[in-house]
C-alpha cells in the first residue's frame, strides 16, 4: 500500500521570541509484494504543499526578548 506522512515543525513549546516555519512537506512511500513473499519498499518521494518535488527546509526567526 501507499503511505503518506506530513512533515511539519513542532511549535507546541511556544518558546518566546521564536517564529516557527509554517512549511509543510509530504513523504510518500509505496510498499508492494514482489510475488515471492518479500515486501518491496519504493524510494521515498518528498513533495511540498504544492505537490512539487522538494528537499525539506525549515527557516525560523529569533528575536531576543529582554527579561
Tab-separated table of N, CA and C in Angstrom:
chain	number	residue	atom	x	y	z
A	1	UNK	N	0.813	-1.183	0.000
A	1	UNK	CA	0.000	0.000	0.000
A	1	UNK	C	0.858	1.248	0.000
A	2	UNK	N	0.217	2.331	-0.313
A	2	UNK	CA	0.897	3.625	-0.367
A	2	UNK	C	0.611	4.394	0.921
A	3	UNK	N	1.663	4.948	1.502
A	3	UNK	CA	1.551	5.707	2.741
A	3	UNK	C	2.160	7.085	2.547
A	4	UNK	N	1.472	8.100	3.080
A	4	UNK	CA	1.971	9.470	3.005
A	4	UNK	C	2.021	10.042	4.416
A	5	UNK	N	3.161	10.659	4.733
A	5	UNK	CA	3.383	11.259	6.041
A	5	UNK	C	3.654	12.748	5.873
A	6	UNK	N	3.082	13.553	6.765
A	6	UNK	CA	3.310	15.002	6.710
A	6	UNK	C	4.450	15.362	7.664
A	7	UNK	N	5.364	16.216	7.174
A	7	UNK	CA	6.480	16.707	7.980
A	7	UNK	C	6.238	18.195	8.238
A	8	UNK	N	6.141	18.540	9.507
A	8	UNK	CA	5.992	19.945	9.906
A	8	UNK	C	6.864	20.180	11.128
A	9	UNK	N	7.124	21.426	11.404
A	9	UNK	CA	7.904	21.758	12.582
A	9	UNK	C	6.981	21.771	13.805
A	10	UNK	N	7.478	21.239	14.914
A	10	UNK	CA	6.707	21.196	16.158
A	10	UNK	C	6.884	22.517	16.895
A	11	UNK	N	5.827	23.313	16.887
A	11	UNK	CA	5.896	24.610	17.574
A	11	UNK	C	5.102	24.594	18.876
A	12	UNK	N	4.809	23.416	19.400
A	12	UNK	CA	3.952	23.294	20.582
A	12	UNK	C	4.589	23.841	21.865
A	13	UNK	N	5.903	24.010	21.885
A	13	UNK	CA	6.545	24.538	23.100
A	13	UNK	C	6.368	26.047	23.222
A	14	UNK	N	5.998	26.685	22.112
A	14	UNK	CA	5.701	28.115	22.111
A	14	UNK	C	6.778	28.923	22.834
A	15	UNK	N	8.024	28.747	22.422
A	15	UNK	CA	9.144	29.453	23.040
A	15	UNK	C	9.121	30.920	22.632
A	16	UNK	N	9.231	31.805	23.603
A	16	UNK	CA	9.181	33.238	23.344
A	16	UNK	C	10.270	33.710	22.405
A	17	UNK	N	9.909	34.593	21.494
A	17	UNK	CA	10.869	35.181	20.574
A	17	UNK	C	11.121	34.382	19.319
A	18	UNK	N	10.600	33.149	19.230
A	18	UNK	CA	10.841	32.316	18.045
A	18	UNK	C	9.605	32.302	17.159
A	19	UNK	N	9.822	32.590	15.887
A	19	UNK	CA	8.774	32.440	14.887
A	19	UNK	C	9.109	31.189	14.100
A	20	UNK	N	8.242	30.200	14.163
A	20	UNK	CA	8.498	28.915	13.531
A	20	UNK	C	8.079	28.914	12.070
A	21	UNK	N	8.771	28.110	11.297
A	21	UNK	CA	8.451	27.935	9.890
A	21	UNK	C	7.069	27.295	9.756
A	22	UNK	N	6.320	27.723	8.769
A	22	UNK	CA	4.996	27.158	8.505
A	22	UNK	C	5.030	26.173	7.333
A	23	UNK	N	6.233	25.843	6.859
A	23	UNK	CA	6.384	24.929	5.729
A	23	UNK	C	5.814	23.553	6.057
A	24	UNK	N	5.245	22.913	5.043
A	24	UNK	CA	4.750	21.542	5.156
A	24	UNK	C	5.320	20.728	4.002
A	25	UNK	N	5.759	19.524	4.318
A	25	UNK	CA	6.273	18.613	3.305
A	25	UNK	C	5.593	17.262	3.490
A	26	UNK	N	5.583	16.474	2.428
A	26	UNK	CA	4.938	15.169	2.472
A	26	UNK	C	5.892	14.115	1.939
A	27	UNK	N	5.985	12.996	2.655
A	27	UNK	CA	6.817	11.870	2.228
A	27	UNK	C	5.871	10.748	1.854
A	28	UNK	N	6.006	10.239	0.632
A	28	UNK	CA	5.164	9.135	0.168
A	28	UNK	C	6.048	7.925	-0.098
A	29	UNK	N	5.616	6.782	0.458
A	29	UNK	CA	6.341	5.520	0.310
A	29	UNK	C	5.330	4.466	-0.115
A	30	UNK	N	5.733	3.612	-1.040
A	30	UNK	CA	4.852	2.555	-1.534
A	30	UNK	C	5.446	1.200	-1.175
A	31	UNK	N	4.652	0.370	-0.511
A	31	UNK	CA	5.053	-0.987	-0.148
A	31	UNK	C	4.296	-1.962	-1.045
A	32	UNK	N	5.029	-2.871	-1.678
A	32	UNK	CA	4.391	-3.877	-2.529
A	32	UNK	C	4.998	-5.253	-2.252
A	33	UNK	N	4.271	-6.273	-2.643
A	33	UNK	CA	4.760	-7.649	-2.544
A	33	UNK	C	5.397	-7.992	-3.878
A	34	UNK	N	6.603	-8.553	-3.838
A	34	UNK	CA	7.299	-8.863	-5.092
A	34	UNK	C	6.824	-10.165	-5.727
A	35	UNK	N	5.817	-10.814	-5.135
A	35	UNK	CA	5.304	-12.069	-5.677
A	35	UNK	C	6.042	-13.286	-5.162
A	36	UNK	N	7.160	-13.056	-4.484
A	36	UNK	CA	7.946	-14.159	-3.931
A	36	UNK	C	7.928	-14.106	-2.395
A	37	UNK	N	6.956	-13.370	-1.853
A	37	UNK	CA	6.815	-13.302	-0.409
A	37	UNK	C	7.637	-12.233	0.278
A	38	UNK	N	8.247	-11.364	-0.482
A	38	UNK	CA	9.040	-10.286	0.112
A	38	UNK	C	8.365	-8.944	-0.141
A	39	UNK	N	8.458	-8.086	0.877
A	39	UNK	CA	7.943	-6.725	0.717
A	39	UNK	C	9.022	-5.859	0.071
A	40	UNK	N	8.595	-5.048	-0.866
A	40	UNK	CA	9.497	-4.135	-1.560
A	40	UNK	C	9.036	-2.717	-1.221
A	41	UNK	N	9.992	-1.885	-0.838
A	41	UNK	CA	9.698	-0.501	-0.468
A	41	UNK	C	10.226	0.415	-1.563
A	42	UNK	N	9.394	1.324	-2.032
A	42	UNK	CA	9.826	2.278	-3.055
A	42	UNK	C	10.757	3.311	-2.440
A	43	UNK	N	11.461	4.021	-3.281
A	43	UNK	CA	12.268	5.150	-2.831
A	43	UNK	C	11.297	6.234	-2.361
A	44	UNK	N	11.497	6.786	-1.160
A	44	UNK	CA	10.590	7.838	-0.683
A	44	UNK	C	10.589	9.042	-1.624
A	45	UNK	N	9.405	9.601	-1.839
A	45	UNK	CA	9.250	10.802	-2.653
A	45	UNK	C	8.801	11.917	-1.716
A	46	UNK	N	9.551	13.013	-1.707
A	46	UNK	CA	9.230	14.141	-0.836
A	46	UNK	C	8.723	15.293	-1.696
A	47	UNK	N	7.546	15.801	-1.309
A	47	UNK	CA	6.944	16.905	-2.051
A	47	UNK	C	6.602	18.045	-1.096
A	48	UNK	N	6.419	19.241	-1.683
A	48	UNK	CA	5.989	20.381	-0.879
A	48	UNK	C	4.466	20.465	-0.895
A	49	UNK	N	3.919	21.492	-0.283
A	49	UNK	CA	2.461	21.639	-0.177
A	49	UNK	C	1.794	21.797	-1.543
A	50	UNK	N	2.552	22.191	-2.566
A	50	UNK	CA	2.001	22.353	-3.914
A	50	UNK	C	2.156	21.094	-4.760
A	51	UNK	N	2.766	20.045	-4.196
A	51	UNK	CA	2.934	18.789	-4.934
A	51	UNK	C	4.221	18.684	-5.716
A	52	UNK	N	5.067	19.705	-5.670
A	52	UNK	CA	6.348	19.660	-6.380
A	52	UNK	C	7.405	18.925	-5.564
A	53	UNK	N	8.355	18.313	-6.249
A	53	UNK	CA	9.449	17.635	-5.548
A	53	UNK	C	10.205	18.640	-4.689
A	54	UNK	N	10.650	18.194	-3.512
A	54	UNK	CA	11.256	19.143	-2.584
A	54	UNK	C	12.290	18.481	-1.693
A	55	UNK	N	13.156	19.324	-1.147
A	55	UNK	CA	14.067	18.954	-0.066
A	55	UNK	C	13.588	19.768	1.132
A	56	UNK	N	13.143	19.105	2.213
A	56	UNK	CA	12.606	19.862	3.349
A	56	UNK	C	13.586	20.879	3.909
A	57	UNK	N	13.077	22.078	4.137
A	57	UNK	CA	13.887	23.149	4.707
A	57	UNK	C	12.981	23.996	5.594
A	58	UNK	N	13.371	24.134	6.841
A	58	UNK	CA	12.603	24.928	7.785
A	58	UNK	C	13.439	26.124	8.213
A	59	UNK	N	12.903	27.327	8.014
A	59	UNK	CA	13.613	28.547	8.394
A	59	UNK	C	12.843	29.209	9.524
A	60	UNK	N	13.532	29.456	10.632
A	60	UNK	CA	12.935	30.090	11.793
A	60	UNK	C	13.536	31.470	11.981
A	61	UNK	N	12.814	32.305	12.715
A	61	UNK	CA	13.319	33.625	13.075
A	61	UNK	C	13.375	33.706	14.593
A	62	UNK	N	14.376	34.371	15.099
A	62	UNK	CA	14.511	34.530	16.546
A	62	UNK	C	14.746	35.991	16.869
A	63	UNK	N	13.959	36.497	17.799
A	63	UNK	CA	14.109	37.872	18.267
A	63	UNK	C	14.453	37.797	19.752
A	64	UNK	N	15.525	38.462	20.143
A	64	UNK	CA	15.927	38.475	21.549
A	64	UNK	C	14.912	39.288	22.350
A	65	UNK	N	14.401	38.646	23.400
A	65	UNK	CA	13.415	39.288	24.257
A	65	UNK	C	14.066	39.605	25.595
A	66	UNK	N	13.987	40.848	26.037
A	66	UNK	CA	14.551	41.246	27.338
A	66	UNK	C	13.697	40.660	28.456
A	67	UNK	N	14.400	40.326	29.547
A	67	UNK	CA	13.676	39.839	30.728
A	67	UNK	C	13.757	40.810	31.864
